[in-house]
Short mmCIF file of C-alpha atoms and ligand atoms in Angstrom, two decimals:
data_model
loop_
_atom_site.label_atom_id
_atom_site.label_comp_id
_atom_site.label_asym_id
_atom_site.label_seq_id
_atom_site.Cartn_x
_atom_site.Cartn_y
_atom_site.Cartn_z
CA MET A 1 -58.96 232.24 146.01
CA THR A 2 -56.42 232.68 148.64
CA THR A 3 -56.80 236.35 150.31
CA LEU A 4 -53.36 237.75 149.76
CA VAL A 5 -53.94 241.50 151.41
CA SER A 6 -52.37 241.46 154.79
CA ARG A 7 -51.93 245.36 155.42
CA ARG A 8 -53.55 248.18 154.02
CA THR A 9 -51.36 250.65 151.74
CA GLU A 10 -52.44 253.52 149.79
CA ALA A 11 -51.23 252.34 146.46
CA LEU A 12 -53.84 251.79 143.64
CA ILE A 13 -53.52 248.59 141.73
CA THR A 14 -54.33 249.31 137.95
CA ALA A 15 -53.50 248.16 134.33
CA PRO A 16 -50.86 250.11 132.58
CA ARG A 17 -52.50 253.35 131.14
CA ASP A 18 -49.88 253.99 128.67
CA ALA A 19 -46.38 253.56 127.39
CA ASN A 20 -45.03 255.83 130.31
CA ASP A 21 -46.54 253.52 133.12
CA TRP A 22 -44.91 250.64 131.14
CA ASP A 23 -41.62 252.40 131.18
CA ALA A 24 -41.78 253.45 134.73
CA PHE A 25 -42.73 249.68 135.69
CA ASP A 26 -39.27 248.53 133.65
CA ALA A 27 -37.41 251.17 135.54
CA VAL A 28 -38.71 249.54 138.94
CA ALA A 29 -37.86 246.06 137.67
CA ARG A 30 -34.45 247.28 136.63
CA ARG A 31 -33.86 248.38 140.45
CA ALA A 32 -35.40 245.31 141.85
CA PHE A 33 -33.91 242.61 139.75
CA GLY A 34 -30.39 244.54 139.42
CA ASP A 35 -30.56 244.02 135.67
CA ALA A 36 -29.92 246.99 133.32
CA ARG A 37 -31.12 245.22 130.30
CA HIS A 38 -34.89 244.92 131.64
CA ASP A 39 -37.07 245.75 128.95
CA SER A 40 -40.75 244.91 128.41
CA ARG A 41 -41.29 246.35 125.13
CA LEU A 42 -41.42 243.14 123.05
CA LEU A 43 -43.69 241.66 125.66
CA ARG A 44 -46.38 244.32 126.17
CA PRO A 45 -48.51 243.25 123.21
CA HIS A 46 -49.07 239.72 124.84
CA VAL A 47 -49.00 240.10 128.81
CA VAL A 48 -51.59 241.64 131.10
CA ALA A 49 -49.92 243.53 133.52
CA ARG A 50 -50.96 245.04 136.80
CA LEU A 51 -48.92 248.14 138.49
CA ALA A 52 -49.18 249.66 141.77
CA THR A 53 -49.23 253.40 141.72
CA VAL A 54 -48.79 256.02 144.79
CA ASP A 55 -49.83 259.50 143.59
CA ASN A 56 -49.31 258.59 139.99
CA GLU A 57 -45.92 257.10 140.43
CA VAL A 58 -45.58 253.43 139.59
CA VAL A 59 -43.97 251.68 142.89
CA GLY A 60 -44.35 248.27 141.38
CA GLY A 61 -45.92 245.52 138.94
CA ALA A 62 -46.04 242.17 137.33
CA MET A 63 -47.14 240.78 134.49
CA ALA A 64 -48.85 237.58 133.17
CA PHE A 65 -49.51 235.38 130.11
CA ARG A 66 -52.05 232.67 129.33
CA ALA A 67 -50.02 229.52 128.09
CA GLN A 68 -51.00 226.04 128.20
CA GLN A 69 -48.52 223.65 130.47
CA PHE A 70 -47.68 220.04 129.71
CA PHE A 71 -48.80 217.76 132.31
CA GLY A 72 -49.15 213.97 131.24
CA ARG A 73 -48.78 214.73 127.83
CA GLN A 74 -51.93 216.84 127.97
CA PRO A 75 -51.73 220.72 127.80
CA VAL A 76 -53.53 222.39 130.85
CA PRO A 77 -54.53 225.85 130.85
CA GLY A 78 -52.44 227.82 132.92
CA CYS A 79 -50.73 231.41 133.30
CA CYS A 80 -47.09 232.42 133.72
CA ILE A 81 -46.38 235.11 136.10
CA ALA A 82 -43.36 237.20 135.46
CA THR A 83 -41.37 240.31 136.88
CA VAL A 84 -43.02 240.72 140.19
CA CYS A 85 -41.31 243.60 141.61
CA VAL A 86 -41.83 246.40 144.32
CA ALA A 87 -39.58 249.43 144.67
CA PRO A 88 -37.35 248.69 147.71
CA GLU A 89 -38.65 251.68 149.62
CA TRP A 90 -42.22 250.33 149.26
CA ARG A 91 -41.71 246.68 150.35
CA GLY A 92 -43.32 245.24 153.29
CA ARG A 93 -46.40 246.94 153.01
CA GLY A 94 -48.53 244.27 151.07
CA ILE A 95 -48.28 245.62 147.67
CA ALA A 96 -46.88 242.47 145.83
CA GLY A 97 -49.77 240.78 147.50
CA ARG A 98 -52.33 243.02 146.06
CA ILE A 99 -50.61 243.05 142.78
CA ILE A 100 -50.54 239.29 142.45
CA GLU A 101 -54.16 239.10 143.89
CA ALA A 102 -55.40 241.46 140.71
CA LEU A 103 -53.34 239.63 138.44
CA ILE A 104 -54.37 236.00 139.44
CA GLY A 105 -57.96 237.08 139.50
CA GLN A 106 -57.85 238.44 135.81
CA MET A 107 -56.03 234.98 134.79
CA THR A 108 -58.41 232.92 136.44
CA ARG A 109 -61.42 234.67 134.91
CA ASP A 110 -59.58 234.24 131.57
CA GLY A 111 -59.72 230.55 132.13
CA ALA A 112 -56.40 229.53 133.76
CA VAL A 113 -56.64 226.75 136.16
CA LEU A 114 -52.57 226.61 137.11
CA SER A 115 -49.73 229.25 137.45
CA ALA A 116 -46.21 228.99 137.12
CA LEU A 117 -43.40 231.17 138.16
CA TRP A 118 -39.61 231.46 138.73
CA THR A 119 -38.51 232.97 141.92
CA PRO A 120 -35.82 232.81 144.43
CA ALA A 121 -38.49 234.22 147.08
CA VAL A 122 -40.12 230.97 147.66
CA GLY A 123 -41.48 232.01 151.08
CA VAL A 124 -43.24 234.72 149.55
CA TYR A 125 -45.11 232.74 146.97
CA ARG A 126 -45.68 229.66 149.48
CA ARG A 127 -47.84 231.55 151.60
CA TRP A 128 -49.83 232.34 148.57
CA GLY A 129 -50.33 228.79 147.54
CA TRP A 130 -47.69 228.09 145.21
CA GLU A 131 -45.37 225.42 146.04
CA ILE A 132 -42.07 223.67 144.52
CA GLY A 133 -42.40 222.29 141.01
CA GLY A 134 -38.70 221.88 140.08
CA LEU A 135 -35.11 223.36 140.52
CA ALA A 136 -33.33 224.94 137.67
CA ARG A 137 -29.54 223.77 136.99
CA CYS A 138 -26.93 225.53 134.62
CA TYR A 139 -24.26 223.13 133.13
CA SER A 140 -20.88 224.60 131.80
CA LEU A 141 -17.86 222.92 130.21
CA PRO A 142 -14.67 223.97 128.41
CA ILE A 143 -15.43 224.26 124.84
CA ALA A 144 -12.51 222.03 124.16
CA ALA A 145 -14.45 219.27 126.04
CA LEU A 146 -16.65 218.93 122.99
CA ARG A 147 -13.62 217.77 120.66
CA SER A 148 -14.47 214.39 121.73
CA MET A 149 -18.05 214.74 120.94
CA PRO A 150 -18.53 212.27 117.89
CA GLU A 151 -20.14 213.79 114.61
CA GLY A 152 -23.63 213.50 114.18
CA ALA A 153 -25.63 213.68 111.09
CA GLY A 154 -27.57 216.84 109.18
CA GLU A 155 -26.55 220.08 108.34
CA ILE A 156 -26.49 223.31 110.46
CA ARG A 157 -28.59 226.46 109.41
CA ARG A 158 -28.66 229.72 110.63
CA GLY A 159 -31.79 231.54 111.65
CA ALA A 160 -35.34 230.40 112.77
CA ALA A 161 -36.63 226.97 111.04
CA ALA A 162 -39.81 226.79 109.24
CA GLY A 163 -41.83 224.57 111.61
CA LEU A 164 -40.06 225.44 114.80
CA CYS A 165 -42.96 226.23 117.10
CA ALA A 166 -44.49 222.67 116.08
CA PHE A 167 -40.99 220.99 116.51
CA GLN A 168 -40.25 222.44 120.02
CA ARG A 169 -43.91 221.41 121.02
CA ARG A 170 -43.62 217.77 120.04
CA LEU A 171 -40.46 217.61 122.17
CA ALA A 172 -41.61 219.71 124.96
CA GLU A 173 -44.99 217.39 125.49
CA ASP A 174 -43.00 214.45 126.45
CA TRP A 175 -42.05 216.09 129.82
CA ASP A 176 -44.06 217.15 132.89
CA GLY A 177 -43.83 221.26 133.15
CA PRO A 178 -43.08 223.02 129.88
CA ILE A 179 -45.47 225.49 128.58
CA GLU A 180 -46.53 225.49 125.11
CA ARG A 181 -44.68 228.40 124.02
CA PRO A 182 -46.93 230.96 122.18
CA GLU A 183 -45.91 232.04 118.80
CA TRP A 184 -44.45 235.32 119.69
CA TRP A 185 -41.95 233.63 122.27
CA TRP A 186 -39.22 232.96 119.70
CA ASP A 187 -39.18 236.69 118.46
CA TRP A 188 -39.29 237.61 122.32
CA LYS A 189 -36.24 235.96 123.23
CA TYR A 190 -34.29 235.90 119.78
CA PRO A 191 -34.88 239.59 118.54
CA ARG A 192 -34.81 240.15 114.85
CA ASP A 193 -32.49 243.20 115.47
CA GLY A 194 -29.29 241.50 114.71
CA ARG A 195 -27.92 241.70 118.02
CA GLY A 196 -28.29 238.46 119.20
CA PRO A 197 -29.11 235.92 120.83
CA TRP A 198 -29.09 233.71 117.82
CA LEU A 199 -31.07 230.70 116.68
CA SER A 200 -29.56 227.90 114.51
CA HIS A 201 -30.97 224.71 113.40
CA VAL A 202 -30.13 221.10 112.13
CA ILE A 203 -31.84 219.51 108.99
CA ASP A 204 -31.57 216.27 107.45
CA GLY A 205 -31.03 215.04 104.03
CA ASP A 206 -34.66 215.35 103.41
CA ASP A 207 -34.74 219.00 104.84
CA ARG A 208 -36.89 217.89 107.99
CA LEU A 209 -35.94 219.84 111.15
CA ARG A 210 -34.02 217.48 113.64
CA GLY A 211 -32.69 220.10 116.13
CA ILE A 212 -32.82 223.87 117.48
CA LEU A 213 -30.20 225.91 119.18
CA GLY A 214 -30.40 229.30 120.76
CA TYR A 215 -27.24 231.06 122.01
CA ARG A 216 -25.28 234.16 122.67
CA GLU A 217 -21.69 235.26 123.08
CA LYS A 218 -20.59 236.76 126.32
CA ARG A 219 -17.41 238.73 125.84
CA VAL A 220 -14.59 237.44 128.52
CA LYS A 221 -11.30 239.18 129.55
CA PRO A 222 -8.65 239.65 127.87
CA TRP A 223 -10.06 238.48 124.79
CA GLY A 224 -12.81 235.95 123.41
CA TYR A 225 -16.13 234.77 124.43
CA ASP A 226 -18.10 232.30 126.32
CA LEU A 227 -21.23 230.73 124.56
CA ILE A 228 -24.53 230.79 126.46
CA VAL A 229 -26.91 228.49 125.48
CA SER A 230 -30.63 229.10 125.79
CA ASP A 231 -32.26 226.43 123.90
CA PHE A 232 -31.00 222.98 122.97
CA TRP A 233 -33.66 220.77 121.14
CA ALA A 234 -32.39 217.63 119.54
CA ARG A 235 -34.82 215.05 118.04
CA ASP A 236 -32.39 212.61 118.50
CA ARG A 237 -28.70 211.73 119.77
CA SER A 238 -27.47 212.60 116.42
CA ALA A 239 -28.83 215.85 116.16
CA ALA A 240 -27.50 216.81 119.52
CA ARG A 241 -24.25 215.67 118.77
CA THR A 242 -24.45 218.20 115.39
CA LEU A 243 -25.54 220.77 117.77
CA CYS A 244 -22.65 220.36 120.11
CA ARG A 245 -19.91 220.30 117.21
CA TYR A 246 -21.42 223.53 115.75
CA LEU A 247 -20.77 224.98 119.19
CA LEU A 248 -17.23 223.61 119.08
CA ASP A 249 -16.59 225.15 115.77
CA HIS A 250 -16.75 228.63 117.74
CA GLY A 251 -13.80 227.25 119.54
CA SER A 252 -10.95 229.76 118.23
CA GLN A 253 -12.67 232.41 120.30
CA ALA A 254 -14.85 230.79 122.59
CA ARG A 255 -13.70 229.52 126.04
CA ARG A 256 -16.60 227.78 127.67
CA VAL A 257 -20.11 226.73 127.14
CA THR A 258 -22.89 227.15 129.42
CA PHE A 259 -26.20 225.80 129.14
CA GLN A 260 -28.49 228.27 130.93
CA GLN A 261 -30.86 227.51 133.80
CA ASN A 262 -32.73 224.43 132.68
CA VAL A 263 -32.16 224.31 129.04
CA LEU A 264 -31.02 220.58 129.71
CA PRO A 265 -33.58 218.46 131.12
CA GLY A 266 -32.87 215.67 133.93
CA THR A 267 -29.39 214.31 133.40
CA PRO A 268 -27.23 216.21 130.69
CA PHE A 269 -26.99 214.15 127.61
CA MET A 270 -23.17 214.92 127.63
CA LEU A 271 -22.43 212.66 130.55
CA TRP A 272 -23.11 209.61 128.36
CA GLU A 273 -21.04 211.16 125.13
CA LEU A 274 -17.82 212.61 126.83
CA PRO A 275 -15.00 210.46 127.74
CA HIS A 276 -13.65 213.02 130.43
CA HIS A 277 -16.09 214.70 133.14
CA ASP A 278 -15.56 218.41 132.68
CA LEU A 279 -19.14 219.52 133.36
CA ARG A 280 -19.50 222.01 136.11
CA ASP A 281 -23.08 222.04 137.70
CA GLN A 282 -24.43 225.17 139.06
CA GLY A 283 -27.89 225.33 140.56
CA TRP A 284 -30.36 228.31 139.92
CA TYR A 285 -33.52 229.06 141.67
CA PRO A 286 -37.04 226.91 141.45
CA TRP A 287 -40.01 227.27 139.49
CA MET A 288 -43.28 226.96 141.64
CA LEU A 289 -46.41 225.84 140.73
CA ARG A 290 -50.32 226.82 142.15
CA VAL A 291 -53.47 225.35 141.36
CA LEU A 292 -56.08 227.64 140.84
CA ASP A 293 -59.10 225.50 140.05
CA VAL A 294 -58.48 221.99 141.89
CA PRO A 295 -61.14 219.98 139.87
CA ALA A 296 -60.26 221.54 136.51
CA ALA A 297 -56.55 221.13 136.87
CA LEU A 298 -56.80 217.28 137.86
CA THR A 299 -59.17 216.52 134.99
CA HIS A 300 -57.22 218.55 132.20
CA ARG A 301 -53.81 216.50 133.29
CA GLY A 302 -52.91 213.32 131.51
CA TRP A 303 -52.80 210.34 133.87
CA PRO A 304 -51.21 206.93 133.66
CA GLU A 305 -53.74 204.37 132.08
CA ILE A 306 -54.52 202.82 135.54
CA ASP A 307 -57.88 202.58 137.50
CA ALA A 308 -57.51 204.55 140.59
CA ARG A 309 -59.48 206.57 143.13
CA LEU A 310 -57.97 209.15 145.64
CA ASP A 311 -60.17 210.66 148.53
CA LEU A 312 -58.55 214.19 148.80
CA GLU A 313 -58.70 217.00 151.21
CA ILE A 314 -57.18 220.29 149.91
CA MET A 315 -56.59 222.77 152.74
CA ASP A 316 -56.49 226.14 151.20
CA GLY A 317 -56.26 229.03 153.91
CA ALA A 318 -58.81 231.02 152.05
CA THR A 319 -61.55 228.71 151.29
CA GLY A 320 -60.74 226.09 154.50
CA PRO A 321 -60.54 222.30 153.77
CA ARG A 322 -62.43 220.97 150.60
CA ARG A 323 -63.02 217.22 149.77
CA PHE A 324 -63.00 215.63 146.50
CA VAL A 325 -62.99 212.03 144.90
CA PHE A 326 -60.69 211.62 142.16
CA GLU A 327 -61.03 209.12 140.16
CA CYS A 328 -59.04 207.99 136.78
CA SER A 329 -59.35 205.52 134.23
CA ARG A 330 -57.60 205.15 130.75
CA GLY A 331 -55.63 207.91 131.41
CA LYS A 332 -58.11 210.38 132.24
CA ALA A 333 -59.48 211.69 135.43
CA SER A 334 -62.97 213.07 136.65
CA VAL A 335 -63.36 214.71 139.99
CA ALA A 336 -66.52 214.87 142.16
CA GLU A 337 -67.07 217.15 145.65
CA GLY A 338 -67.10 214.66 148.65
CA GLY A 339 -65.48 211.87 150.02
CA SER A 340 -63.67 210.88 153.16
CA GLY A 341 -60.71 213.06 152.44
CA LEU A 342 -58.25 210.54 153.70
CA VAL A 343 -55.18 212.14 151.70
CA LYS A 344 -54.87 215.51 153.36
CA LEU A 345 -52.53 218.02 151.31
CA SER A 346 -52.17 221.79 151.44
CA LEU A 347 -52.91 223.33 148.13
CA GLY A 348 -48.97 223.91 147.88
CA HIS A 349 -48.29 220.41 148.24
CA LEU A 350 -51.12 219.31 146.08
CA ALA A 351 -49.33 221.34 143.14
CA SER A 352 -46.03 219.83 143.89
CA TRP A 353 -47.69 216.48 143.53
CA TYR A 354 -49.39 217.15 140.33
CA ALA A 355 -45.94 218.53 138.90
CA GLY A 356 -44.49 215.13 139.70
CA ALA A 357 -42.02 217.00 142.33
CA LEU A 358 -42.79 214.48 145.51
CA ASP A 359 -41.57 210.93 145.08
CA ARG A 360 -42.63 208.31 147.18
CA ASP A 361 -40.25 209.27 150.38
CA ALA A 362 -41.72 212.84 150.36
CA LEU A 363 -45.17 211.89 149.97
CA ARG A 364 -44.80 209.47 153.17
CA ARG A 365 -43.36 212.46 155.19
CA LEU A 366 -46.23 214.74 154.03
CA ALA A 367 -48.97 212.44 154.47
CA SER A 368 -50.57 211.63 157.92
CA SER A 369 -49.92 208.14 159.53
CA ALA A 370 -53.57 207.25 158.52
CA VAL A 371 -52.60 206.88 154.90
CA PRO A 372 -51.99 203.81 153.99
CA GLU A 373 -48.56 202.80 152.22
CA SER A 374 -50.51 201.24 149.12
CA ILE A 375 -52.28 205.04 148.58
CA ILE A 376 -48.85 206.51 148.95
CA ALA A 377 -47.47 203.92 146.34
CA LEU A 378 -50.54 204.58 143.97
CA MET A 379 -49.85 208.78 144.43
CA ASP A 380 -46.66 208.12 143.44
CA THR A 381 -47.40 206.18 140.39
CA LEU A 382 -50.12 208.60 139.37
CA THR A 383 -47.56 211.46 138.71
CA ARG A 384 -44.24 209.50 138.23
CA GLY A 385 -43.74 210.35 134.87
CA PRO A 386 -40.86 212.15 133.16
CA SER A 387 -39.30 214.16 135.91
CA PRO A 388 -40.58 217.84 136.08
CA TRP A 389 -38.85 220.31 133.52
CA LEU A 390 -39.73 223.74 132.90
CA PRO A 391 -37.41 224.92 130.26
CA ASP A 392 -39.13 228.30 129.69
CA ILE A 393 -37.52 231.04 131.58
CA PHE A 394 -40.36 234.28 131.98
C1 COA B 1 -40.63 239.98 146.52
C2 COA B 1 -41.32 241.15 146.38
C3 COA B 1 -41.72 241.55 145.18
C4 COA B 1 -42.07 241.50 147.66
O1 COA B 1 -42.82 242.76 147.78
P1 COA B 1 -43.58 243.50 148.93
O2 COA B 1 -44.42 244.28 148.54
O3 COA B 1 -42.42 243.73 149.99
O4 COA B 1 -44.33 242.21 149.51
P2 COA B 1 -45.35 242.02 150.40
O5 COA B 1 -45.35 243.01 151.37
O6 COA B 1 -46.88 241.95 149.61
O7 COA B 1 -45.19 240.53 151.26
C5 COA B 1 -46.11 239.88 150.76
C6 COA B 1 -45.74 238.43 152.20
O8 COA B 1 -44.34 237.93 151.96
C7 COA B 1 -43.57 238.42 152.95
N1 COA B 1 -42.08 238.66 152.40
C8 COA B 1 -41.83 239.80 151.72
N2 COA B 1 -40.49 239.36 151.25
C9 COA B 1 -39.96 238.24 151.77
C10 COA B 1 -38.95 237.45 151.59
N3 COA B 1 -37.76 238.24 150.96
N4 COA B 1 -38.95 236.39 152.24
C11 COA B 1 -39.87 235.77 152.77
N5 COA B 1 -41.31 236.53 152.87
C12 COA B 1 -41.12 237.61 152.47
C13 COA B 1 -44.29 239.29 153.62
O9 COA B 1 -43.84 239.47 155.00
C14 COA B 1 -45.62 239.36 153.41
O10 COA B 1 -46.06 238.39 154.36
P3 COA B 1 -47.58 238.61 154.92
O11 COA B 1 -48.68 238.60 153.78
O12 COA B 1 -47.79 237.41 155.92
O13 COA B 1 -47.14 239.74 155.83
C15 COA B 1 -39.99 242.43 146.52
O14 COA B 1 -39.19 242.23 147.79
C16 COA B 1 -39.16 242.77 145.45
O15 COA B 1 -39.55 243.35 144.56
N6 COA B 1 -38.23 241.83 145.24
C17 COA B 1 -37.04 241.82 144.26
C18 COA B 1 -37.95 241.23 142.75
C19 COA B 1 -38.08 239.69 143.34
O16 COA B 1 -37.14 239.00 143.93
N7 COA B 1 -39.42 239.37 142.82
C20 COA B 1 -39.82 238.05 143.32
C21 COA B 1 -39.27 236.99 142.06
S1 COA B 1 -40.40 236.99 140.62
#
């Protein structure tokens, strides 16, 4: 475990004692993120939180929940870290480090072998062993551009569909990075209070689910709204078209459609569907991954159906270098301590490679010149699945 404490502070790190602590944490988060809507009430039953208090005043905190994350089509036990914040007047005293250390300690004891988070503060997490898994992108286009979208099949129904969780999981597991969303995810993101955001879905003639859309309206001046899409899951091209045509049906009031950060994987499908390029691409910030248990993370992941061996030396500031022999065959890996340690990676770079975020050029730049090209090519092949994609914002 990386040591996170760099400076002593008088803050105590505890679990929230009651609803007042949670409310005070929300107030710190609202200041830290500049987001007046920040409200953890729907999450509280499902997450573990650690707060920093000074003289009984909450000055910072963070929360985490257990979730499996798909890599190589296998669910790997992990945890998602969210809402890491410290009140501005208490920053720079090592408080965030102590909160994260307490939270990761608990998650590791609960069986997590990976940890994912979203952050613009990449330098903060890099020093603690997280490294880039992927970058989020948002795409937007004028709603009128969707007029050229061909009609798809199926019918739109309003609301959450029966079988929603299983449907989304089936599509998500084809990618490297999505979490297996817990059942409560959908009620958290789409509360049933009638105020949106909303869910709609597409069914085919046999009542089978073909697509899911999550979206909300955002007022624009002087009148009308933009549509903000927060989930877009389509079984095939036809279902994707039906969902787009449904968005277009809002066109008498709606101006633009924005596919929020990482709603769409890879290259957006509209590029192949629309005759005129109206898509605006806006970057967002990255997600990062940390490997909490190297042998367990490597053995849980799915691997290509090739026979391979890597002699790894993983450099972790807390434990010093550790050597592992990684072997895989028929899509499964085994890991033993020892070996020559030919391939030297920091804990962070191991996480990026694991996520599929390091291509051959990046691997070549990171590896020492002693690593032969054949090993670089093998490492590239091992994690060169679908592009890493974390569609889950937490
Ligand atoms: C990011 C944040 C939680 C850090 O809180 P903090 O208590 O000041 O952090 P710490 O004092 O524990 O600092 C941790 C380390 O990161 C470094 N650090 C802190 N802020 C940093 C920044 N913005 N960029 C780079 N490094 C930073 C510190 O120097 C420290 O390094 P050290 O351990 O070598 O001394 C705080 O700035 C915050 O609440 N920001 C707004 C919310 C946010 O962006 N959260 C992160 C997204 S999830």
